[in-house]
C-alpha cells in the first residue's frame, strides 16, 4: 500500500496541538483539516496544478512546527532593518508568531486588527473563517495551514472606513531551528465602501531554511477598494508556499501585487472570485529566480457575475538555472456576460539554463465577453546591449540596465513610493553590474 | 600624429567576406568622408571599428593611437575615445536617456581618471549640449530613442557625441533622414567638435553634408576596399558621375 507523502506532520500535530489556539471545537476542525492533508499528502507532479513544481524537498525533510518566537530583540531588530524601514503601522511576526513588542499599536477609526490567536480565543465565530478553509475540496497546502495555523492576524474594517495609511504585516523566519515550519493565517474583511492598503512581507535570516505555508483571505465588501502587496524575499534556502484567496462583492476593486524574489522554492496560488457584478481585480506580478531557485505562480480568476473585469500583468526574470512557472486560469461562468479579462505574462531569460513554463487557461461559458491573453519569452536585445556598450557601459552594467528596464513598468505600478524604491534596490542588488548605473540614477 | 591606422582589413559577416583589404589612415585634426554604393561595406567598417562581435575580422590590423583596437571590448574602445553615431540608432524602452548618458559619461570619465560628475553638474552639462543640437529638453527624460522620429534619433546621436567628447567620431549616415534645418543644426554640432586633437570619419551618400562639414579627404569604398581617395572635389565628381566610372578606372 502506498502512503501519501506527509513528511512528519502527523506526529508533529500530536506534539503541538495542545499549544495551538482555539477551543475543542477548533481543534476538531484542525484535525479534520489534517485528515484532509493526510489523504492526499503533498501534491505530486502527477497533479496537473503541480506538474512543474516538485514538493519532494518538502516531503523528505523533518519539519519543526513553530509554536513560539524566542528570538532576542536585537536579532529581531536586525531582521527588521533588513526588511526595509517602515514608518507606518505594522504587525511583526517572528516564526509566524505575533510579537506585540515589535509591532507598535495600530489605531484608526473603523479598523480592528487582532492577532489570530487572540481573535480565536475571544470570538467564537472566527474559527469559521479560518478553519473552515481547511476541509472539503481545498488544496492540501491550505488544509495543512488550517491544521497548524498558530497565529496570524484578523483585520476587520467597518463599512465606510477608508484606511489609506499602508499597513505592513512583516513575517520574519529565523535560523534558530532547522526545518522550521510556520503557518500564518491572515484574514481580512473590508466593509462596504471601505478601503485598505496592506503589505504582506516575508523575509528570513540568511541561514533560515524553513518552510512558510501561509494563507491570506480577503473579503472585499460592496464598493470596497483594496490594494494588496505581497513581497516574498525569504532566504535562498527557504521553502515558501502562499495562498491568496479573494472574494469580491458588487463594484469592489482589488489590486494585488505579487513580488517574488527569495526562497529556493516559492509557490504562490492566487484565487479571485468575482462574486458581485461590476467587481474588478488587477493582479500584477514580478518574479525573479537565479541559481537553483524555482518560482511558481498559479492564478485563477472566477468571473461569476456580469460586467466583471480582471487584468493580470506578470513579468518574470530568470537567470542561472532558475526556473519559473506561470499558469493563469480564467473561468467565465455562464451568467457572467460582458466580462473583460486580460492577461499578460512576459518573461526574460538571462541564461541558457534558465527555464519558464507559461500557460494561459481560459474557460469561457458566457457570450459577449472580451478575453485576451499573451505570453512571451525572450532574451536581452543584443542590439540594445551593443548600443549601451558602445557608449562606454560595462557589459554587466548594460545587462543590468536592460534587465532593470524590463522590470520597470511593474515597479511603476506600485503605488507606495518607498516600496518602489525598496524593490528597485532589491532588484538591482540581484543584478551584477547594477552598481554602475544605480550611481547614475 | 596618426590617430587611426587600418591596414589590409578583411572582415566577414556570417562567413560572408565584406571588407577585403581595406587601408585607411586618419590623423588627429582631420575630417574624412567615406562614400560608396549601397552594400559596399561602409557600415560594416563602422561596426568593426566599434567592436560589434557579429563582424569577424579575418585579416589585417587596426591601431588607434598606436594601440591594438581589435583587442579591446566595445566599452574599452568607447572609453578610449571612439564614438559611433549609428546609422540606425536602437530604441531602448525603459532606459531613460539621461540615465544612460550619465552612466556613459561617468564610465568614460572614470577611465580618464576624472571624478564622476554629480547630478547637478551633469544636468547643467547636458542642458548646454542639448542646446547645441537644439534638442528639446523633453527628449532627455524619455526612453532612449523610443518613439523618436528618424531625425530626432540622429540628433540624439550627436547629443551623445557632444556629451562624451570622443577623440574619433564615426558618423554613419547621420545626415540621412534629416530635413534641411536639422542638417544644419547637426553639422553645426559636429563642426563645434572639430579640434586639432580630434578626428571625424563620416559616412554619407550626399555631398550636401560636405558643404556644411568640409572634409579634408574623400574616399570611395566599393567592393570592400577604398578604391579611390581625393579631396573635397571628388565628392562633387561622384555626385555628377556616380560610381560606375570607378569600376572602369579600377579595371
Ligand atoms: N548582420 C549582418 N548579417 C548579414 N549580412 C550583413 C550584416 N551586416 C551587413 N551585412 C551585409 O554586408 C554587406 C555590407 O553591408 P553594409 O551595411 O556594411 O553596407 P553599407 O555600405 O553601409 O550600405 P548602405 O549604404 O546601404 O548603408 C551587405 O551586403 C549586407 O547585406
Ligand atoms: Mg550603411
XYZ file of C-alpha atoms and ligand atoms in Angstrom:
724
model
C 0.000 0.000 0.000
C 1.371 3.361 -0.905
C 1.040 6.115 1.668
C 0.682 9.752 0.777
C 3.804 11.853 1.490
C 3.087 13.851 4.644
C 6.654 14.211 5.992
C 6.431 14.210 9.807
C 3.369 16.410 10.043
C 1.067 13.810 11.571
C 3.289 13.240 14.640
C 4.061 16.967 14.710
C 0.375 17.679 15.130
C 0.191 15.488 18.219
C 3.216 17.289 19.616
C 1.888 20.808 19.146
C -1.929 20.505 19.086
C -2.336 21.465 22.737
C -0.393 24.686 22.142
C -2.428 25.860 19.157
C -5.113 28.486 19.806
C -8.792 27.610 19.933
C -11.139 25.504 21.985
C -12.002 21.836 21.487
C -14.254 22.675 18.574
C -11.441 24.459 16.776
C -9.135 21.531 17.493
C -11.669 19.215 15.876
C -11.636 21.387 12.783
C -7.881 21.311 12.791
C -7.974 17.524 12.947
C -10.376 17.419 10.021
C -8.024 19.614 8.033
C -5.083 17.405 8.962
C -7.046 14.367 7.820
C -7.703 16.142 4.537
C -3.976 16.739 4.141
C -3.132 13.172 5.182
C -5.369 11.727 2.480
C -3.564 13.380 -0.417
C -0.248 14.365 1.161
C 1.936 16.908 -0.575
C 0.806 17.400 -4.174
C 2.675 15.259 -6.649
C 3.784 16.230 -10.127
C 1.093 13.943 -11.488
C -1.303 16.586 -10.227
C -1.771 18.976 -13.177
C -1.561 22.071 -10.962
C 1.808 20.929 -9.624
C 3.203 19.479 -12.811
C 6.263 21.724 -12.935
C 6.814 22.183 -9.225
C 8.158 19.434 -7.056
C 7.301 19.160 -3.387
C 9.791 16.306 -2.911
C 12.113 18.562 -0.908
C 9.267 19.321 1.499
C 8.084 15.742 1.744
C 11.580 14.487 2.557
C 12.516 16.770 5.405
C 11.913 16.778 9.130
C 9.763 19.782 9.960
C 9.592 21.519 13.280
C 6.350 23.442 13.711
C 6.790 26.779 15.465
C 4.569 27.493 18.446
C 6.552 30.306 19.971
C 9.004 33.008 18.921
C 12.062 33.102 21.144
C 14.282 35.433 19.157
C 16.045 38.240 21.058
C 15.082 41.830 20.499
C 18.445 42.722 18.917
C 18.195 39.949 16.391
C 14.620 40.808 15.622
C 15.628 44.415 15.075
C 18.401 43.357 12.692
C 15.923 41.311 10.697
C 13.520 44.228 10.669
C 16.193 46.561 9.376
C 16.977 44.147 6.533
C 13.305 44.149 5.620
C 13.454 47.883 4.932
C 12.370 50.734 7.150
C 8.686 51.281 7.758
C 7.201 54.343 9.390
C 3.583 53.369 9.143
C 1.543 50.912 11.140
C 2.787 47.350 11.155
C 2.395 43.920 12.726
C 5.537 41.849 13.092
C 5.619 38.087 13.262
C 8.654 36.007 14.156
C 8.449 32.412 13.001
C 4.790 33.038 12.355
C 4.035 34.228 15.895
C 2.851 37.751 16.543
C 5.296 39.915 18.509
C 3.484 42.786 20.172
C 6.778 44.216 21.409
C 7.965 44.756 17.825
C 4.699 45.768 16.258
C 3.594 49.029 17.774
C -0.011 49.961 18.233
C -2.291 50.354 15.259
C -5.258 52.545 15.825
C -7.647 54.103 13.378
C -11.358 54.626 13.265
C -13.251 51.645 11.912
C -10.152 49.494 11.830
C -9.802 46.458 14.023
C -6.618 44.432 13.981
C -6.174 41.433 16.210
C -3.580 38.677 16.302
C -5.246 35.469 15.188
C -4.560 33.620 18.422
C -6.283 36.327 20.433
C -9.152 36.594 17.965
C -9.823 32.874 18.019
C -9.816 32.909 21.813
C -12.272 35.783 22.104
C -14.555 35.332 19.136
C -16.243 32.003 18.621
C -17.045 32.771 15.006
C -13.508 33.427 13.844
C -12.809 29.718 13.576
C -15.471 29.537 10.881
C -13.482 31.992 8.893
C -10.185 30.210 9.105
C -10.571 26.553 9.997
C -13.462 26.370 7.576
C -10.992 26.834 4.792
C -9.306 23.550 5.578
C -11.904 20.948 4.845
C -13.749 19.827 1.764
C -12.174 20.275 -1.607
C -9.483 22.778 -0.721
C -5.859 22.190 -1.626
C -3.709 20.070 0.696
C -1.486 23.099 1.335
C -4.429 25.148 2.609
C -5.554 22.198 4.716
C -2.084 21.972 6.229
C -2.244 25.646 7.108
C -5.658 25.239 8.704
C -4.379 22.373 10.827
C -1.315 24.198 12.121
C -2.054 27.938 11.983
C -0.629 29.092 15.303
C -1.049 32.788 14.706
C -1.643 35.441 12.121
C -3.896 38.414 12.020
C -7.543 39.244 11.653
C -8.278 42.621 10.117
C -11.793 43.979 10.092
C -12.703 47.265 8.529
C -16.086 48.715 9.253
C -18.388 49.915 6.491
C -17.365 53.257 5.060
C -13.968 53.387 6.774
C -11.219 54.334 4.384
C -7.836 53.325 5.668
C -5.242 54.928 3.402
C -2.138 54.583 5.549
C -0.498 51.370 4.301
C -0.415 48.626 6.916
C 2.513 46.231 6.843
C 2.469 42.639 8.013
C 6.056 41.546 8.332
C 6.915 37.887 8.722
C 10.443 37.033 9.774
C 11.759 33.473 9.573
C 14.634 32.743 11.944
C 17.528 30.351 11.520
C 17.192 29.058 15.112
C 15.860 25.627 14.334
C 16.489 23.549 11.255
C 13.397 22.804 9.248
C 11.267 25.431 10.954
C 7.667 25.248 9.695
C 5.339 28.224 10.097
C 1.689 28.610 9.143
C 0.469 32.184 9.310
C -3.143 32.945 8.542
C -4.284 36.398 7.521
C -7.994 37.110 7.457
C -9.090 40.423 6.036
C -12.587 41.719 5.789
C -13.145 45.108 4.214
C -16.608 46.537 4.713
C -18.950 48.168 2.278
C -17.416 51.226 0.630
C -14.267 50.877 2.717
C -10.636 50.996 1.726
C -7.454 49.253 2.773
C -3.852 49.302 1.614
C -1.786 46.465 3.001
C 1.643 44.963 2.516
C 2.493 41.384 3.343
C 6.224 40.937 3.505
C 8.128 37.715 4.083
C 11.813 37.786 4.959
C 14.251 35.492 6.707
C 17.584 35.430 8.432
C 20.155 34.476 5.835
C 20.628 30.890 7.042
C 16.914 30.227 7.573
C 15.908 27.057 5.739
C 12.331 26.931 6.965
C 9.001 26.246 5.320
C 6.414 29.005 5.261
C 2.925 27.947 4.318
C 0.683 30.956 4.513
C -2.933 31.646 3.679
C -4.406 35.102 3.190
C -8.138 35.555 2.769
C -9.503 38.873 1.662
C -13.161 39.705 1.514
C -13.962 42.954 -0.256
C -17.457 44.220 0.505
C -19.660 46.134 -1.891
C -17.725 49.026 -3.456
C -14.675 48.350 -1.287
C -11.213 49.217 -2.560
C -8.299 47.058 -1.543
C -4.687 47.345 -2.572
C -2.588 44.414 -1.501
C 1.148 43.978 -1.888
C 2.889 40.734 -1.302
C 6.655 40.781 -1.157
C 8.373 37.454 -0.762
C 12.103 37.767 -0.169
C 12.904 34.848 2.090
C 16.374 33.375 2.446
C 17.653 31.409 -0.563
C 17.303 28.125 1.347
C 13.682 28.598 2.338
C 10.511 26.978 1.042
C 7.582 29.274 0.586
C 4.024 28.345 -0.254
C 1.446 31.093 -0.284
C -2.253 31.068 -0.935
C -4.232 34.197 -1.558
C -7.974 33.850 -1.686
C -10.001 36.905 -2.640
C -13.737 37.183 -2.654
C -15.359 40.317 -4.052
C -18.803 41.869 -3.810
C -20.545 44.182 -6.229
C -18.449 47.055 -7.575
C -15.444 46.289 -5.416
C -11.950 46.888 -6.751
C -8.952 44.853 -5.695
C -5.384 45.283 -6.837
C -2.893 42.702 -5.690
C 0.814 42.744 -6.438
C 2.929 39.650 -6.019
C 6.664 40.244 -5.954
C 8.681 37.119 -5.516
C 12.454 37.170 -5.194
C 13.523 34.815 -2.437
C 13.281 31.163 -1.346
C 14.672 28.072 -3.003
C 11.166 27.037 -3.902
C 8.338 29.537 -3.991
C 4.803 28.750 -4.955
C 2.074 31.342 -4.994
C -1.544 30.458 -5.614
C -3.990 33.277 -6.137
C -7.673 32.612 -6.386
C -10.011 35.514 -7.030
C -13.769 35.120 -7.003
C -15.625 37.996 -8.601
C -18.938 37.299 -6.906
C -20.554 40.668 -7.361
C -21.478 42.348 -10.647
C -19.105 45.093 -11.846
C -16.371 43.988 -9.483
C -12.838 44.174 -10.798
C -9.424 42.819 -9.956
C -5.922 43.624 -11.124
C -3.121 41.180 -10.454
C 0.393 42.432 -11.036
C 3.466 40.370 -10.543
C 7.193 40.287 -10.828
C 9.206 37.198 -10.091
C 12.919 36.566 -10.245
C 14.842 33.321 -9.949
C 18.543 32.655 -10.168
C 20.906 29.907 -9.064
C 18.656 26.902 -8.454
C 15.609 28.892 -7.446
C 12.166 27.825 -8.515
C 9.221 30.217 -8.583
C 5.685 29.282 -9.499
C 2.603 31.472 -9.795
C -0.759 29.863 -10.286
C -3.634 32.266 -10.622
C -7.297 31.550 -11.003
C -9.960 34.144 -11.542
C -13.624 33.219 -11.496
C -15.965 35.643 -13.190
C -19.347 34.761 -11.724
C -21.310 37.895 -12.485
C -21.944 40.264 -15.403
C -19.647 43.196 -16.067
C -16.745 41.876 -14.057
C -13.218 42.772 -15.058
C -9.832 41.230 -14.485
C -6.387 42.208 -15.594
C -3.250 40.207 -14.995
C 0.171 41.630 -15.673
C 3.071 39.386 -14.742
C 6.729 39.543 -15.602
C 9.483 37.088 -14.860
C 13.262 37.369 -14.908
C 15.077 34.071 -14.838
C 18.821 33.584 -14.701
C 21.307 30.874 -13.752
C 19.481 27.546 -13.507
C 16.425 29.410 -12.277
C 13.046 28.124 -13.212
C 9.741 29.922 -13.451
C 6.190 28.742 -13.842
C 3.163 30.846 -14.633
C -0.309 29.450 -15.028
C -3.181 31.843 -15.449
C -6.608 30.339 -15.340
C -9.661 32.422 -16.063
C -13.139 30.972 -15.816
C -16.051 32.964 -17.179
C -19.204 31.385 -15.790
C -22.402 31.204 -17.879
C -24.060 34.119 -16.123
C -21.040 36.446 -16.489
C -21.818 38.311 -19.693
C -19.800 41.429 -20.548
C -16.795 40.056 -18.756
C -13.488 41.687 -19.613
C -10.441 39.559 -18.845
C -6.931 40.477 -19.915
C -3.818 38.526 -19.148
C -0.206 39.148 -19.978
C 2.858 37.226 -18.910
C 6.257 38.274 -20.222
C 9.478 36.563 -19.361
C 13.118 37.372 -19.752
C 15.637 34.556 -19.794
C 19.110 35.709 -18.822
C 20.928 32.421 -19.279
C 20.698 29.350 -21.430
C 19.946 27.145 -18.432
C 17.064 29.261 -17.175
C 13.585 27.977 -17.912
C 9.995 29.140 -17.928
C 6.731 27.305 -18.395
C 3.908 29.692 -19.029
C 0.361 28.778 -19.804
C -2.912 30.643 -20.054
C -6.069 28.644 -19.398
C -9.303 30.218 -20.497
C -12.647 28.603 -19.872
C -15.451 30.690 -21.253
C -19.060 29.670 -20.759
C -20.713 33.033 -21.418
C -21.389 35.028 -24.574
C -20.464 38.616 -25.225
C -17.174 38.628 -23.350
C -13.818 40.194 -24.052
C -10.903 37.941 -23.190
C -7.315 38.259 -24.310
C -4.072 36.754 -23.212
C -0.482 36.892 -24.317
C 2.668 35.196 -23.133
C 6.193 35.915 -24.313
C 9.614 34.517 -23.570
C 12.639 36.474 -24.716
C 16.219 37.401 -24.123
C 18.003 40.697 -23.793
C 18.113 42.616 -27.053
C 21.636 42.194 -28.465
C 21.411 45.430 -30.440
C 20.494 47.396 -27.333
C 23.269 45.697 -25.407
C 25.828 46.658 -28.016
C 24.484 50.174 -28.221
C 24.980 50.693 -24.490
C 28.446 49.154 -24.524
C 29.425 51.336 -27.463
C 28.697 54.280 -25.160
C 31.165 53.013 -22.582
C 28.959 50.988 -20.242
C 30.468 47.810 -18.815
C 28.811 44.745 -20.309
C 27.478 43.648 -16.914
C 26.120 47.152 -16.301
C 24.464 47.194 -19.719
C 22.828 43.839 -18.983
C 21.711 45.044 -15.585
C 20.287 48.239 -17.011
C 18.274 46.407 -19.665
C 17.043 43.828 -17.163
C 16.045 46.547 -14.774
C 14.260 48.332 -17.599
C 12.288 45.157 -18.298
C 11.040 45.159 -14.714
C 10.450 48.900 -14.738
C 6.796 49.024 -15.681
C 5.806 46.550 -12.971
C 7.579 48.743 -10.438
C 5.781 51.703 -11.951
C 2.508 50.078 -10.967
C 3.398 50.082 -7.266
C 1.588 52.917 -5.582
C 3.784 53.238 -2.471
C 6.955 55.190 -3.346
C 9.084 53.781 -0.528
C 8.116 50.262 -1.518
C 9.002 51.035 -5.112
C 12.425 52.296 -4.069
C 12.992 49.335 -1.803
C 12.103 46.956 -4.608
C 14.249 48.793 -7.129
C 17.183 48.315 -4.774
C 16.293 44.648 -4.246
C 16.191 44.025 -7.987
C 19.404 45.952 -8.612
C 21.048 44.080 -5.749
C 20.482 40.854 -7.610
C 21.982 42.099 -10.878
C 25.763 42.066 -11.088
C 26.957 45.330 -12.571
C 23.962 47.310 -11.385
C 26.133 49.466 -9.107
C 27.472 51.374 -12.089
C 24.141 52.575 -13.347
C 22.497 52.908 -9.946
C 25.129 55.520 -9.299
C 23.852 57.235 -12.398
C 20.201 57.020 -11.386
C 50.016 62.314 -35.451
C 48.281 59.227 -36.804
C 45.171 58.522 -34.788
C 43.701 55.628 -36.688
C 45.599 53.234 -38.865
C 43.716 50.489 -40.693
C 45.863 48.012 -42.613
C 44.676 45.347 -45.014
C 41.405 44.870 -43.124
C 39.342 41.837 -44.012
C 36.050 41.270 -42.242
C 33.172 38.856 -42.697
C 29.571 38.635 -41.552
C 28.119 35.184 -41.077
C 31.050 33.767 -43.026
C 30.472 36.133 -45.941
C 33.502 38.361 -46.660
C 32.520 42.040 -46.758
C 35.719 44.011 -46.262
C 38.518 42.792 -48.489
C 41.793 44.516 -47.782
C 40.832 47.985 -46.644
C 43.505 50.587 -45.823
C 42.899 53.939 -44.166
C 44.998 56.421 -42.219
C 43.383 59.176 -40.202
C 45.413 61.827 -38.400
C 44.291 63.968 -35.500
C 42.518 67.102 -36.655
C 41.345 65.593 -39.952
C 37.868 65.078 -41.311
C 37.394 62.173 -43.705
C 34.308 61.390 -45.731
C 33.583 57.871 -46.922
C 31.160 57.431 -49.775
C 30.248 54.397 -51.796
C 27.414 52.282 -53.193
C 24.827 50.586 -51.012
C 26.061 47.351 -49.536
C 29.719 48.120 -50.186
C 30.688 47.714 -46.530
C 30.641 51.229 -45.038
C 28.530 50.377 -42.003
C 30.467 47.148 -41.662
C 33.620 49.205 -41.297
C 31.961 51.395 -38.672
C 30.769 48.364 -36.718
C 34.156 46.671 -36.897
C 35.715 49.851 -35.524
C 33.303 49.968 -32.611
C 33.664 46.274 -31.829
C 30.398 44.599 -32.749
C 31.148 40.883 -32.402
C 28.884 39.772 -35.248
C 31.570 41.152 -37.556
C 34.565 38.868 -37.694
C 37.942 40.295 -38.587
C 39.765 37.628 -40.576
C 42.887 39.548 -41.502
C 44.634 42.878 -41.022
C 45.098 45.284 -38.134
C 43.618 48.448 -36.649
C 45.712 50.721 -34.473
C 44.097 53.547 -32.515
C 46.672 55.943 -31.098
C 49.174 53.144 -31.514
C 47.076 50.647 -29.516
C 45.565 47.468 -30.902
C 41.901 48.424 -31.237
C 40.804 44.913 -32.151
C 41.975 43.612 -28.778
C 39.589 45.958 -26.950
C 35.976 45.363 -25.934
C 33.371 47.802 -27.297
C 33.225 49.626 -23.949
C 37.004 49.952 -23.791
C 37.012 51.486 -27.253
C 34.308 53.928 -26.200
C 36.277 54.894 -23.111
C 39.435 55.309 -25.163
C 37.518 57.828 -27.239
C 35.940 56.029 -30.189
C 32.333 57.002 -30.834
C 29.965 55.635 -33.446
C 26.843 57.564 -34.374
C 24.707 54.693 -35.630
C 23.029 54.620 -38.999
C 20.066 53.011 -37.237
C 20.047 54.083 -33.578
C 18.469 51.465 -31.324
C 15.305 52.089 -29.321
C 15.685 51.017 -25.710
C 12.324 51.088 -23.921
C 12.527 51.639 -20.186
C 16.024 53.107 -20.231
C 15.990 56.813 -19.652
C 18.126 58.938 -21.974
C 19.636 60.936 -19.130
C 20.449 57.849 -17.032
C 22.194 56.230 -19.936
C 24.184 59.338 -20.751
C 25.214 59.831 -17.163
C 26.325 56.226 -16.800
C 28.207 56.520 -20.096
C 29.880 59.806 -19.300
C 30.957 58.689 -15.856
C 32.348 55.436 -17.255
C 34.420 57.471 -19.695
C 35.496 59.947 -17.014
C 36.495 57.190 -14.619
C 38.612 55.703 -17.378
C 40.336 59.031 -17.882
C 40.990 59.280 -14.161
C 38.458 62.064 -13.683
C 35.929 62.195 -10.867
C 32.344 61.345 -11.837
C 30.052 64.340 -12.276
C 27.368 64.806 -9.666
C 23.744 65.182 -10.619
C 23.756 68.986 -10.633
C 26.861 69.386 -12.791
C 25.697 66.667 -15.100
C 22.320 68.292 -15.680
C 23.975 71.585 -16.391
C 26.274 69.970 -18.914
C 23.556 68.053 -20.658
C 21.288 71.077 -20.955
C 24.132 73.009 -22.512
C 24.790 70.223 -25.010
C 21.105 69.801 -25.795
C 21.053 73.469 -26.724
C 23.987 72.904 -29.037
C 21.978 70.400 -31.087
C 18.749 72.321 -30.466
C 17.139 69.362 -28.832
C 14.067 69.938 -26.711
C 14.729 69.050 -23.083
C 11.647 66.880 -23.076
C 13.572 64.320 -25.092
C 16.144 63.986 -22.359
C 13.786 62.339 -19.909
C 12.317 59.964 -22.448
C 13.448 56.387 -23.023
C 16.444 56.129 -25.340
C 15.200 56.736 -28.890
C 11.802 55.247 -28.111
C 9.245 56.723 -30.419
C 11.755 59.262 -31.736
C 11.395 60.226 -35.381
C 14.259 59.350 -37.699
C 15.669 62.858 -37.483
C 15.273 63.013 -33.696
C 17.240 59.810 -33.353
C 20.082 61.251 -35.388
C 20.094 64.400 -33.292
C 20.206 62.265 -30.180
C 23.311 60.559 -31.522
C 25.010 63.905 -31.945
C 23.933 64.936 -28.478
C 25.584 61.827 -27.081
C 28.694 62.589 -29.052
C 28.757 66.138 -27.746
C 28.453 64.901 -24.163
C 31.056 62.147 -24.451
C 33.557 64.267 -26.425
C 35.270 61.422 -28.264
C 38.656 61.611 -29.963
C 37.447 59.760 -33.019
C 33.860 60.233 -34.151
C 32.415 57.880 -36.754
C 29.207 59.222 -38.228
C 27.314 56.621 -40.189
C 24.858 58.441 -42.437
C 23.985 60.882 -39.715
C 22.653 63.173 -42.453
C 20.157 60.666 -43.863
C 16.604 61.458 -42.930
C 17.359 64.971 -41.717
C 15.425 67.932 -43.017
C 17.406 70.950 -44.206
C 17.272 72.801 -40.896
C 18.155 69.710 -38.895
C 21.065 69.037 -41.186
C 22.422 72.493 -40.469
C 21.999 72.007 -36.723
C 23.698 68.626 -36.748
C 26.515 69.887 -38.958
C 26.967 72.811 -36.641
C 27.207 70.422 -33.682
C 29.845 68.394 -35.475
C 31.819 71.465 -36.524
C 31.957 72.673 -32.935
C 33.600 69.404 -32.073
C 36.307 69.836 -34.685
C 39.604 70.258 -32.969
C 43.237 69.633 -33.687
C 43.261 66.621 -31.347
C 40.076 65.054 -32.736
C 39.255 63.267 -35.941
C 35.957 62.708 -37.702
C 35.079 59.996 -40.190
C 31.693 60.483 -41.769
C 29.914 58.078 -43.994
C 27.458 59.722 -46.338
C 25.700 59.374 -49.658
C 25.253 63.085 -50.210
C 27.757 65.715 -50.991
C 25.314 68.220 -49.489
C 26.574 67.313 -45.991
C 30.083 68.090 -47.146
C 29.057 71.659 -47.875
C 28.386 72.030 -44.170
C 31.188 69.892 -42.827
C 34.034 70.349 -45.227
C 36.224 67.248 -45.288
C 39.962 67.103 -45.787
C 39.680 63.802 -47.649
C 37.014 61.923 -49.527
C 37.241 58.152 -50.061
C 35.194 55.788 -52.118
C 34.520 52.409 -50.575
C 33.438 49.810 -53.132
C 33.597 46.054 -53.057
C 35.051 46.085 -49.565
C 38.024 48.352 -50.278
C 38.879 52.005 -50.640
C 39.081 52.277 -54.411
C 39.674 55.993 -54.725
C 40.713 58.835 -52.443
C 40.823 62.520 -53.124
C 39.938 65.924 -51.797
C 36.629 67.700 -51.461
C 36.295 67.803 -55.288
C 35.969 64.044 -55.504
C 32.576 64.246 -53.840
C 31.402 66.732 -56.452
C 32.595 64.440 -59.223
C 30.813 61.490 -57.619
C 27.612 63.469 -57.375
C 27.802 64.181 -61.109
C 29.065 60.868 -62.414
C 28.015 58.219 -59.855
C 30.222 55.253 -59.084
C 30.275 53.381 -62.403
C 33.254 55.190 -63.876
C 35.350 53.999 -60.921
C 34.816 50.412 -61.956
C 36.279 51.205 -65.369
C 39.147 53.015 -63.754
C 39.872 50.158 -61.368
C 39.873 47.665 -64.213
N 24.442 41.432 -39.671
C 24.509 41.116 -40.974
N 24.088 39.918 -41.408
C 24.146 39.581 -42.698
N 24.629 40.382 -43.655
C 25.072 41.581 -43.297
C 25.024 42.017 -41.936
N 25.528 43.257 -41.879
C 25.865 43.588 -43.142
N 25.596 42.582 -43.984
C 25.822 42.592 -45.427
O 27.095 43.133 -45.665
C 27.075 43.956 -46.816
C 27.590 45.321 -46.459
O 26.659 45.946 -45.614
P 26.885 47.390 -45.001
O 25.784 47.646 -44.063
O 28.261 47.489 -44.476
O 26.746 48.305 -46.311
P 26.766 49.867 -46.440
O 27.910 50.183 -47.324
O 26.733 50.510 -45.126
O 25.410 50.120 -47.222
P 24.351 51.344 -47.142
O 24.910 52.423 -47.971
O 23.115 50.780 -47.752
O 24.178 51.704 -45.714
C 25.653 43.951 -47.330
O 25.574 43.034 -48.376
C 24.848 43.495 -46.151
O 23.710 42.802 -46.542
Mg 25.351 51.640 -44.095
